[in-house]
GROMACS .gro file of C-alpha atoms in nm:
model
  401
    1MET     CA    1   0.523  -0.594   0.111
    2VAL     CA    2   0.704  -0.409   0.283
    3LYS     CA    3   0.686  -0.491   0.617
    4ILE     CA    4   0.746  -0.262   0.891
    5TYR     CA    5   0.829  -0.333   1.254
    6THR     CA    6   0.755   0.018   1.506
    7ILE     CA    7   1.001   0.034   1.807
    8THR     CA    8   1.077   0.342   2.030
    9GLU     CA    9   1.437   0.403   2.131
   10TYR     CA   10   1.639   0.238   2.377
   11ASN     CA   11   1.376  -0.134   2.315
   12SER     CA   12   1.479  -0.408   2.155
   13PHE     CA   13   1.454  -0.691   1.893
   14ILE     CA   14   1.395  -1.069   1.992
   15LYS     CA   15   1.367  -1.325   1.762
   16SER     CA   16   1.004  -1.488   1.761
   17ASP     CA   17   1.010  -1.810   1.985
   18ILE     CA   18   1.096  -1.611   2.276
   19GLN     CA   19   0.863  -1.445   2.447
   20HIS     CA   20   0.906  -1.129   2.669
   21ASP     CA   21   0.684  -0.835   2.741
   22GLU     CA   22   0.906  -0.574   2.742
   23TYR     CA   23   1.103  -0.653   2.372
   24ILE     CA   24   0.947  -0.664   2.023
   25ASN     CA   25   0.926  -1.004   1.864
   26MET     CA   26   1.129  -1.008   1.562
   27ASN     CA   27   1.025  -1.383   1.314
   28ASP     CA   28   1.345  -1.487   1.226
   29ASP     CA   29   1.417  -1.403   0.841
   30ASP     CA   30   1.344  -1.065   0.910
   31PHE     CA   31   1.581  -1.074   1.269
   32ASN     CA   32   1.839  -1.278   1.052
   33SER     CA   33   1.815  -0.974   0.800
   34LEU     CA   34   1.871  -0.684   1.031
   35GLU     CA   35   2.194  -0.797   1.203
   36ASN     CA   36   2.330  -0.932   0.810
   37PHE     CA   37   2.255  -0.520   0.777
   38ILE     CA   38   2.382  -0.437   1.045
   39LEU     CA   39   2.732  -0.647   1.077
   40SER     CA   40   2.760  -0.432   0.699
   41ASN     CA   41   2.755  -0.157   0.788
   42PRO     CA   42   2.918  -0.073   1.026
   43GLN     CA   43   2.780   0.257   1.080
   44LEU     CA   44   2.508   0.168   1.182
   45THR     CA   45   2.664   0.108   1.574
   46ASP     CA   46   2.566   0.461   1.666
   47PHE     CA   47   2.211   0.375   1.661
   48MET     CA   48   2.210   0.004   1.667
   49ASN     CA   49   2.359  -0.286   1.866
   50ILE     CA   50   2.414  -0.597   1.850
   51SER     CA   51   2.408  -0.842   2.227
   52LEU     CA   52   2.317  -1.126   2.458
   53LYS     CA   53   2.115  -1.056   2.725
   54LYS     CA   54   2.030  -1.310   2.969
   55GLY     CA   55   1.754  -1.602   2.933
   56ILE     CA   56   1.656  -1.405   2.581
   57GLY     CA   57   2.012  -1.458   2.344
   58LYS     CA   58   2.107  -1.236   2.109
   59SER     CA   59   1.926  -0.928   2.088
   60ILE     CA   60   1.875  -0.593   1.842
   61SER     CA   61   1.879  -0.284   2.054
   62VAL     CA   62   1.783   0.066   1.930
   63ARG     CA   63   1.983   0.369   2.099
   64ASN     CA   64   1.840   0.752   2.144
   65TYR     CA   65   1.784   0.815   1.715
   66VAL     CA   66   1.415   0.819   1.621
   67GLY     CA   67   1.304   0.749   1.230
   68ILE     CA   68   1.313   0.534   0.916
   69LEU     CA   69   1.547   0.266   0.836
   70GLN     CA   70   1.462   0.104   0.536
   71VAL     CA   71   1.666  -0.272   0.577
   72ASN     CA   72   1.611  -0.354   0.188
   73ASP     CA   73   1.240  -0.287  -0.020
   74PHE     CA   74   1.117  -0.538   0.227
   75LEU     CA   75   1.138  -0.455   0.532
   76THR     CA   76   1.129  -0.109   0.739
   77ILE     CA   77   1.205   0.009   1.091
   78GLU     CA   78   1.033   0.288   1.276
   79ILE     CA   79   1.133   0.393   1.524
   80LEU     CA   80   0.987   0.662   1.786
   81PRO     CA   81   1.092   0.821   2.091
   82LYS     CA   82   1.029   0.661   2.432
   83ILE     CA   83   0.734   0.814   2.680
   84TYR     CA   84   0.644   0.690   2.929
   85ALA     CA   85   0.293   0.912   2.943
   86TYR     CA   86   0.253   0.717   2.582
   87GLN     CA   87   0.419   0.424   2.599
   88ASN     CA   88   0.151   0.181   2.499
   89ASP     CA   89  -0.029   0.418   2.239
   90ILE     CA   90   0.203   0.370   1.886
   91SER     CA   91  -0.070   0.607   1.770
   92HIS     CA   92  -0.017   0.947   2.005
   93THR     CA   93   0.333   0.895   1.994
   94LYS     CA   94   0.406   0.881   1.700
   95ARG     CA   95   0.142   1.265   1.661
   96THR     CA   96   0.372   1.364   1.954
   97PHE     CA   97   0.701   1.317   1.754
   98PHE     CA   98   0.620   1.493   1.420
   99ASN     CA   99   0.467   1.792   1.673
  100MET     CA  100   0.830   1.835   1.792
  101ILE     CA  101   1.026   1.768   1.493
  102LYS     CA  102   0.790   2.075   1.349
  103ASN     CA  103   1.094   2.304   1.537
  104LEU     CA  104   1.409   2.144   1.433
  105LYS     CA  105   1.599   2.382   1.292
  106ASP     CA  106   1.774   2.233   1.025
  107ILE     CA  107   1.455   2.106   0.806
  108PRO     CA  108   1.187   2.324   0.716
  109PHE     CA  109   0.882   2.182   0.862
  110LYS     CA  110   0.664   2.380   0.701
  111ASN     CA  111   0.384   2.244   0.592
  112PHE     CA  112   0.361   1.936   0.944
  113GLN     CA  113   0.033   2.063   1.071
  114LYS     CA  114  -0.087   1.811   0.714
  115ALA     CA  115   0.025   1.498   0.798
  116PHE     CA  116  -0.106   1.477   1.105
  117ILE     CA  117  -0.467   1.417   0.896
  118GLN     CA  118  -0.373   1.030   0.840
  119VAL     CA  119  -0.081   0.925   1.025
  120ASP     CA  120  -0.156   0.611   1.216
  121ASN     CA  121  -0.208   0.409   0.904
  122VAL     CA  122   0.081   0.625   0.744
  123PRO     CA  123   0.475   0.519   0.675
  124MET     CA  124   0.672   0.741   0.911
  125LEU     CA  125   0.850   0.809   0.564
  126ASP     CA  126   0.562   0.908   0.382
  127VAL     CA  127   0.454   1.197   0.609
  128PHE     CA  128   0.823   1.341   0.511
  129ILE     CA  129   0.763   1.245   0.097
  130MET     CA  130   0.387   1.391   0.184
  131GLU     CA  131   0.554   1.730   0.296
  132PHE     CA  132   0.781   1.768   0.057
  133LEU     CA  133   0.576   1.739  -0.239
  134THR     CA  134   0.308   1.968  -0.124
  135MET     CA  135   0.590   2.205  -0.136
  136LEU     CA  136   0.688   2.058  -0.433
  137ASP     CA  137   0.332   2.132  -0.607
  138THR     CA  138   0.305   2.498  -0.470
  139LEU     CA  139   0.598   2.552  -0.661
  140VAL     CA  140   0.536   2.416  -0.991
  141GLN     CA  141   0.257   2.627  -0.957
  142LYS     CA  142   0.464   2.926  -0.860
  143ASN     CA  143   0.717   2.909  -1.142
  144LEU     CA  144   0.995   2.689  -1.223
  145VAL     CA  145   1.380   2.825  -1.166
  146SER     CA  146   1.493   2.930  -1.532
  147ASP     CA  147   1.899   2.946  -1.620
  148TYR     CA  148   2.197   3.008  -1.868
  149THR     CA  149   2.341   2.665  -1.885
  150SER     CA  150   2.683   2.579  -2.098
  151LYS     CA  151   2.623   2.324  -2.326
  152VAL     CA  152   2.851   2.098  -2.567
  153GLU     CA  153   2.756   1.997  -2.881
  154ASN     CA  154   2.743   1.886  -3.223
  155VAL     CA  155   2.495   2.041  -3.407
  156ASN     CA  156   2.448   2.164  -3.746
  157PHE     CA  157   2.448   2.566  -3.751
  158LEU     CA  158   2.687   2.782  -3.576
  159LYS     CA  159   2.565   2.983  -3.290
  160GLY     CA  160   2.765   3.006  -3.032
  161LYS     CA  161   3.208   2.928  -2.971
  162LEU     CA  162   3.333   2.718  -3.165
  163ASP     CA  163   3.568   2.392  -2.959
  164TYR     CA  164   3.805   2.408  -3.235
  165PRO     CA  165   3.964   2.114  -3.052
  166LYS     CA  166   3.656   1.917  -3.084
  167GLN     CA  167   3.592   2.066  -3.401
  168ILE     CA  168   3.905   1.831  -3.590
  169LYS     CA  169   3.859   1.570  -3.383
  170TYR     CA  170   3.548   1.490  -3.470
  171ASN     CA  171   3.430   1.685  -3.763
  172THR     CA  172   3.703   1.647  -4.010
  173ILE     CA  173   3.483   1.483  -4.277
  174HIS     CA  174   3.171   1.689  -4.195
  175LYS     CA  175   3.231   2.018  -4.301
  176GLU     CA  176   2.769   2.081  -4.288
  177ARG     CA  177   2.827   1.971  -3.841
  178PHE     CA  178   2.927   2.244  -3.607
  179TYR     CA  179   3.074   2.121  -3.232
  180LEU     CA  180   2.991   2.453  -3.026
  181LYS     CA  181   3.025   2.598  -2.699
  182ARG     CA  182   2.695   2.785  -2.598
  183ASN     CA  183   2.482   2.876  -2.286
  184VAL     CA  184   2.100   2.789  -2.386
  185PHE     CA  185   1.832   2.981  -2.128
  186SER     CA  186   1.651   2.632  -1.962
  187ILE     CA  187   1.524   2.517  -1.654
  188ASP     CA  188   1.818   2.248  -1.649
  189CYS     CA  189   1.978   2.415  -1.397
  190ILE     CA  190   2.128   2.312  -1.091
  191GLU     CA  191   1.866   2.420  -0.873
  192ASN     CA  192   1.579   2.151  -1.101
  193ARG     CA  193   1.850   1.899  -1.125
  194LEU     CA  194   1.845   1.859  -0.713
  195ILE     CA  195   1.477   1.806  -0.694
  196LYS     CA  196   1.406   1.579  -0.970
  197SER     CA  197   1.728   1.370  -0.832
  198THR     CA  198   1.528   1.370  -0.535
  199LEU     CA  199   1.184   1.294  -0.642
  200ILE     CA  200   1.384   0.976  -0.878
  201LEU     CA  201   1.538   0.837  -0.512
  202LEU     CA  202   1.175   0.867  -0.311
  203SER     CA  203   1.014   0.711  -0.593
  204ARG     CA  204   1.221   0.396  -0.475
  205HIS     CA  205   1.182   0.423  -0.132
  206THR     CA  206   0.712   0.430  -0.161
  207SER     CA  207   0.465   0.281  -0.283
  208GLY     CA  208   0.203   0.553  -0.139
  209TYR     CA  209   0.337   0.821  -0.412
  210LYS     CA  210   0.471   0.695  -0.669
  211HIS     CA  211   0.206   0.778  -0.943
  212LEU     CA  212   0.228   1.144  -0.785
  213ILE     CA  213   0.634   1.183  -0.841
  214GLN     CA  214   0.589   1.022  -1.145
  215ASN     CA  215   0.324   1.287  -1.216
  216TYR     CA  216   0.591   1.550  -1.110
  217LEU     CA  217   0.865   1.377  -1.252
  218CYS     CA  218   0.654   1.520  -1.588
  219TYR     CA  219   0.795   1.891  -1.523
  220PHE     CA  220   1.053   1.902  -1.457
  221ASP     CA  221   1.164   1.602  -1.870
  222SER     CA  222   1.389   1.820  -1.977
  223VAL     CA  223   1.605   1.816  -1.712
  224GLN     CA  224   1.924   1.591  -1.571
  225THR     CA  225   1.997   1.426  -1.299
  226SER     CA  226   2.224   1.580  -1.060
  227ILE     CA  227   2.507   1.349  -1.118
  228ASP     CA  228   2.720   1.469  -0.759
  229PHE     CA  229   2.499   1.597  -0.566
  230GLN     CA  230   2.765   1.704  -0.345
  231LYS     CA  231   2.882   2.015  -0.532
  232ASP     CA  232   2.540   2.158  -0.706
  233ILE     CA  233   2.450   2.120  -0.336
  234LEU     CA  234   2.792   2.370  -0.210
  235SER     CA  235   2.699   2.539  -0.616
  236TYR     CA  236   2.350   2.691  -0.589
  237LYS     CA  237   2.314   3.023  -0.412
  238ILE     CA  238   1.953   3.129  -0.291
  239THR     CA  239   1.943   3.472  -0.497
  240SER     CA  240   1.576   3.758  -0.525
  241LYS     CA  241   1.492   3.518  -0.802
  242ASN     CA  242   1.530   3.153  -0.651
  243ILE     CA  243   1.462   3.213  -0.306
  244HIS     CA  244   1.088   3.047  -0.356
  245TYR     CA  245   1.388   2.742  -0.341
  246LYS     CA  246   1.486   2.796  -0.023
  247ASP     CA  247   1.305   2.546   0.161
  248ILE     CA  248   1.255   2.322  -0.088
  249LEU     CA  249   1.602   2.288  -0.185
  250ARG     CA  250   1.713   2.174   0.161
  251TRP     CA  251   1.476   1.898   0.216
  252CYS     CA  252   1.742   1.790  -0.111
  253GLU     CA  253   1.966   1.802   0.092
  254VAL     CA  254   1.810   1.575   0.378
  255PHE     CA  255   1.706   1.318   0.156
  256LEU     CA  256   2.052   1.310  -0.054
  257THR     CA  257   2.259   1.341   0.129
  258GLY     CA  258   2.451   1.209   0.478
  259ASN     CA  259   2.237   1.466   0.631
  260GLY     CA  260   1.877   1.235   0.629
  261PHE     CA  261   1.946   0.932   0.398
  262LEU     CA  262   2.228   0.712   0.467
  263ASN     CA  263   2.535   0.493   0.181
  264PHE     CA  264   2.450   0.144   0.265
  265VAL     CA  265   2.632  -0.187   0.145
  266GLY     CA  266   2.371  -0.403   0.034
  267ASP     CA  267   2.014  -0.350  -0.129
  268SER     CA  268   1.965  -0.060  -0.319
  269TYR     CA  269   1.679   0.106  -0.122
  270SER     CA  270   1.835   0.044   0.245
  271TYR     CA  271   1.877   0.408   0.318
  272ALA     CA  272   1.802   0.616   0.674
  273LEU     CA  273   1.590   0.913   0.801
  274LEU     CA  274   1.753   0.913   1.231
  275PHE     CA  275   1.777   1.169   1.421
  276PRO     CA  276   1.871   1.290   1.761
  277MET     CA  277   1.618   1.279   1.978
  278GLN     CA  278   1.869   1.485   2.248
  279LYS     CA  279   1.807   1.781   1.917
  280VAL     CA  280   1.449   1.685   1.833
  281PHE     CA  281   1.414   1.828   2.265
  282GLU     CA  282   1.653   2.123   2.216
  283SER     CA  283   1.483   2.203   1.909
  284TYR     CA  284   1.126   2.201   2.094
  285VAL     CA  285   1.212   2.310   2.354
  286SER     CA  286   1.400   2.670   2.238
  287SER     CA  287   1.086   2.662   2.044
  288LEU     CA  288   0.859   2.742   2.373
  289VAL     CA  289   1.109   2.904   2.554
  290VAL     CA  290   1.104   3.187   2.242
  291LYS     CA  291   0.714   3.130   2.249
  292LEU     CA  292   0.730   3.281   2.561
  293CYS     CA  293   0.963   3.467   2.655
  294SER     CA  294   1.103   3.656   2.354
  295LYS     CA  295   0.905   4.011   2.478
  296GLU     CA  296   1.040   4.010   2.780
  297TYR     CA  297   1.417   3.856   2.740
  298SER     CA  298   1.673   3.825   2.454
  299ILE     CA  299   1.731   3.499   2.386
  300LYS     CA  300   2.061   3.315   2.192
  301LEU     CA  301   2.030   3.046   2.167
  302GLN     CA  302   2.384   2.835   2.098
  303ASP     CA  303   2.505   3.056   2.321
  304ARG     CA  304   2.954   3.056   2.199
  305THR     CA  305   3.031   3.354   2.396
  306ASN     CA  306   3.251   3.165   2.738
  307PHE     CA  307   3.476   2.940   2.732
  308LEU     CA  308   3.631   2.728   3.044
  309ILE     CA  309   3.942   2.868   3.033
  310ASP     CA  310   4.002   3.184   2.909
  311ALA     CA  311   4.406   3.244   2.970
  312PRO     CA  312   4.649   3.237   2.784
  313LYS     CA  313   4.403   3.205   2.506
  314ASN     CA  314   4.015   3.027   2.513
  315LEU     CA  315   4.022   2.695   2.538
  316PHE     CA  316   3.669   2.490   2.567
  317ALA     CA  317   3.415   2.626   2.488
  318ILE     CA  318   3.102   2.618   2.638
  319VAL     CA  319   2.762   2.646   2.479
  320PRO     CA  320   2.420   2.618   2.698
  321ASP     CA  321   2.137   2.489   2.491
  322ILE     CA  322   1.951   2.860   2.552
  323VAL     CA  323   2.083   3.189   2.766
  324LEU     CA  324   1.823   3.422   2.779
  325LYS     CA  325   1.901   3.782   2.938
  326ASN     CA  326   1.794   4.101   3.033
  327ASP     CA  327   1.896   4.461   3.216
  328SER     CA  328   1.860   4.290   3.553
  329GLU     CA  329   1.948   3.991   3.534
  330THR     CA  330   2.083   3.627   3.265
  331ILE     CA  331   1.874   3.301   3.320
  332ILE     CA  332   2.041   2.974   3.127
  333LEU     CA  333   1.859   2.667   3.039
  334ASP     CA  334   1.988   2.341   2.908
  335THR     CA  335   1.772   2.010   2.784
  336LYS     CA  336   1.817   1.680   2.861
  337TRP     CA  337   1.708   1.417   2.653
  338LYS     CA  338   1.713   1.122   2.980
  339MET     CA  339   1.397   1.072   3.201
  340LEU     CA  340   1.500   1.076   3.515
  341ASN     CA  341   1.401   0.833   3.818
  342MET     CA  342   1.344   1.057   4.075
  343ASP     CA  343   1.370   0.711   4.410
  344SER     CA  344   1.648   0.677   4.314
  345LYS     CA  345   2.026   0.871   4.484
  346ASN     CA  346   2.028   1.309   4.342
  347TYR     CA  347   1.727   1.232   4.195
  348GLY     CA  348   1.845   1.049   3.891
  349ILE     CA  349   2.030   1.361   3.818
  350SER     CA  350   2.398   1.305   3.675
  351GLN     CA  351   2.659   1.464   3.848
  352GLN     CA  352   2.856   1.546   3.504
  353ASP     CA  353   2.459   1.713   3.419
  354MET     CA  354   2.499   1.868   3.739
  355TYR     CA  355   2.868   2.023   3.724
  356GLN     CA  356   2.761   2.129   3.389
  357ILE     CA  357   2.496   2.378   3.456
  358TYR     CA  358   2.742   2.537   3.769
  359VAL     CA  359   2.989   2.613   3.476
  360TYR     CA  360   2.716   2.771   3.318
  361ALA     CA  361   2.610   2.975   3.636
  362LYS     CA  362   2.903   3.086   3.691
  363LYS     CA  363   3.026   3.195   3.339
  364TYR     CA  364   2.721   3.362   3.259
  365ASP     CA  365   2.729   3.530   3.652
  366SER     CA  366   2.359   3.362   3.688
  367LYS     CA  367   2.184   3.290   3.951
  368LYS     CA  368   1.892   3.129   3.790
  369VAL     CA  369   1.963   2.812   3.616
  370PHE     CA  370   1.736   2.541   3.520
  371LEU     CA  371   1.765   2.161   3.381
  372ILE     CA  372   1.493   2.133   3.147
  373TYR     CA  373   1.434   1.676   3.158
  374PRO     CA  374   1.096   1.513   2.931
  375LEU     CA  375   0.783   1.453   3.155
  376SER     CA  376   0.889   1.138   3.237
  377ASP     CA  377   0.548   1.014   3.397
  378ASP     CA  378   0.186   1.218   3.501
  379HIS     CA  379   0.283   1.192   3.828
  380PHE     CA  380   0.586   1.434   3.814
  381ILE     CA  381   0.319   1.683   3.705
  382GLY     CA  382   0.390   2.037   3.942
  383LYS     CA  383   0.706   1.847   4.118
  384ASP     CA  384   0.944   2.073   3.990
  385ILE     CA  385   1.264   2.022   4.192
  386LYS     CA  386   1.525   2.388   4.323
  387LEU     CA  387   1.835   2.324   4.400
  388ILE     CA  388   2.001   2.584   4.598
  389THR     CA  389   2.430   2.626   4.617
  390ASP     CA  390   2.673   2.956   4.571
  391ASP     CA  391   2.355   3.175   4.559
  392ILE     CA  392   2.306   3.022   4.250
  393THR     CA  393   1.940   2.828   4.221
  394ILE     CA  394   1.907   2.540   3.999
  395HIS     CA  395   1.529   2.446   3.842
  396ILE     CA  396   1.515   2.071   3.799
  397LYS     CA  397   1.222   2.159   3.499
  398PHE     CA  398   1.022   1.840   3.372
  399ILE     CA  399   0.838   1.953   3.049
  400LYS     CA  400   0.541   1.741   2.942
  401LEU     CA  401   0.482   1.622   2.593
   0.00000   0.00000   0.00000
C-alpha cells in the first residue's frame, strides 16, 4: 500500500519522535528512504534540501515547487502551494492548486473541471492520469491515426524492395524467402507509439486506474512502444490529419520526458511531476488579465522587445510578465509568488523587485506599473498599495486565489 504524505511548499519533514506544530512528522523508515533518495539524485536539490534545525535535528525541506514526488512504490510526497487563507484546509488548497494549473500554457488541461469531483480523496497523480485518459477516450472514439511505416522483414512472398545484403546473408539456402523493405499502412506510427509508451508508464504508477489503462492498451495492441522518446517527440508533425492528437501528445511529452517526469537513480517506480509555483502563479494571473482586459488593451505575455543596454548592441533582455497597450497608455504587470509581511520594512517588498519594475517603467515609458502578489491573509483584502516616484505610479496589488 502506498503511503502518501502531503506538505506545503517551504515546509519541512521531521522524524516522528520530535513534536513540533509547524513541521510535518514522518516515520523514521520513510524519512530515511526520502533522505537516501535525495542524496542519490542530486537534481532533487532544486526541489528539496536536507538540513539540521536547532533543537529538532535533521529535516527535509521542500522549496517553491508543487506537484508529486514518488520515492518508490510505497512512498509518495504531494506538495501543495502555501496559501495562507487555507493553510489548515488541505482539500481547499488542493482544489485551488488544480484551478491555478488549468491555466498553464505548456500543458493542455482541457477537462480539468471534471477532475474536481472527488479531488479530496484522489492522489494528485491520479487526477493528472484522469485528465490524460479522458482525452484518450475521446481520441479512440474518434479515430486512431494511421500512416505508412517502413518495415524490414523476412517473408515468403515478394512485395516490396529486396534488401540484397540481408537476402544473401540470411536466405542463401532459403530460396523460398525474401528479405524485404516495404512501407505498410497501419496504426503503428510515431503518435500511437508515444501514447502506448505513456500508458505503460502510467500503469506502473497508479492503482486506481490500472484496469482502465489495460483496457485502453487493447486499442494499441498492434503498436510498438517508443524506443527513443526524445527522437519520436521531435519527429512527429501536427498536420490536418492528426490535429486531434495535438493535446494528448503534449501530455505524452510531459509524462515521458524531463518536462514532467524526471529520471531517477533507484526504484523503477520513482518519478516526479513538479511545477515551479512562480510559473503557475504567472500563468494564473495572465489568464485573469486576458479575460478582463483584452477588449480595451492589446496584451503581450513575456514580452522580449526591450533591453537594458541598447548600444553598441542589445544586451540584457528585460522580460515583463504582462504588457498592456492601447492608444493612450502602456501598463506593465509583473507577478511575484511571494508572501509579503506588511508589518516589516518596505512592506516586505524586496529591493530587487522594486528596482526591476522601475526599469520596466522607464524602458517602456509607462506611467503605471503593477507588482502582483498572492493575498497572504484575508486581513489585506482591499489594502492595495500605491507608490509614486518620478511620475511613475507603482501599484502593489494582491490577488486572492
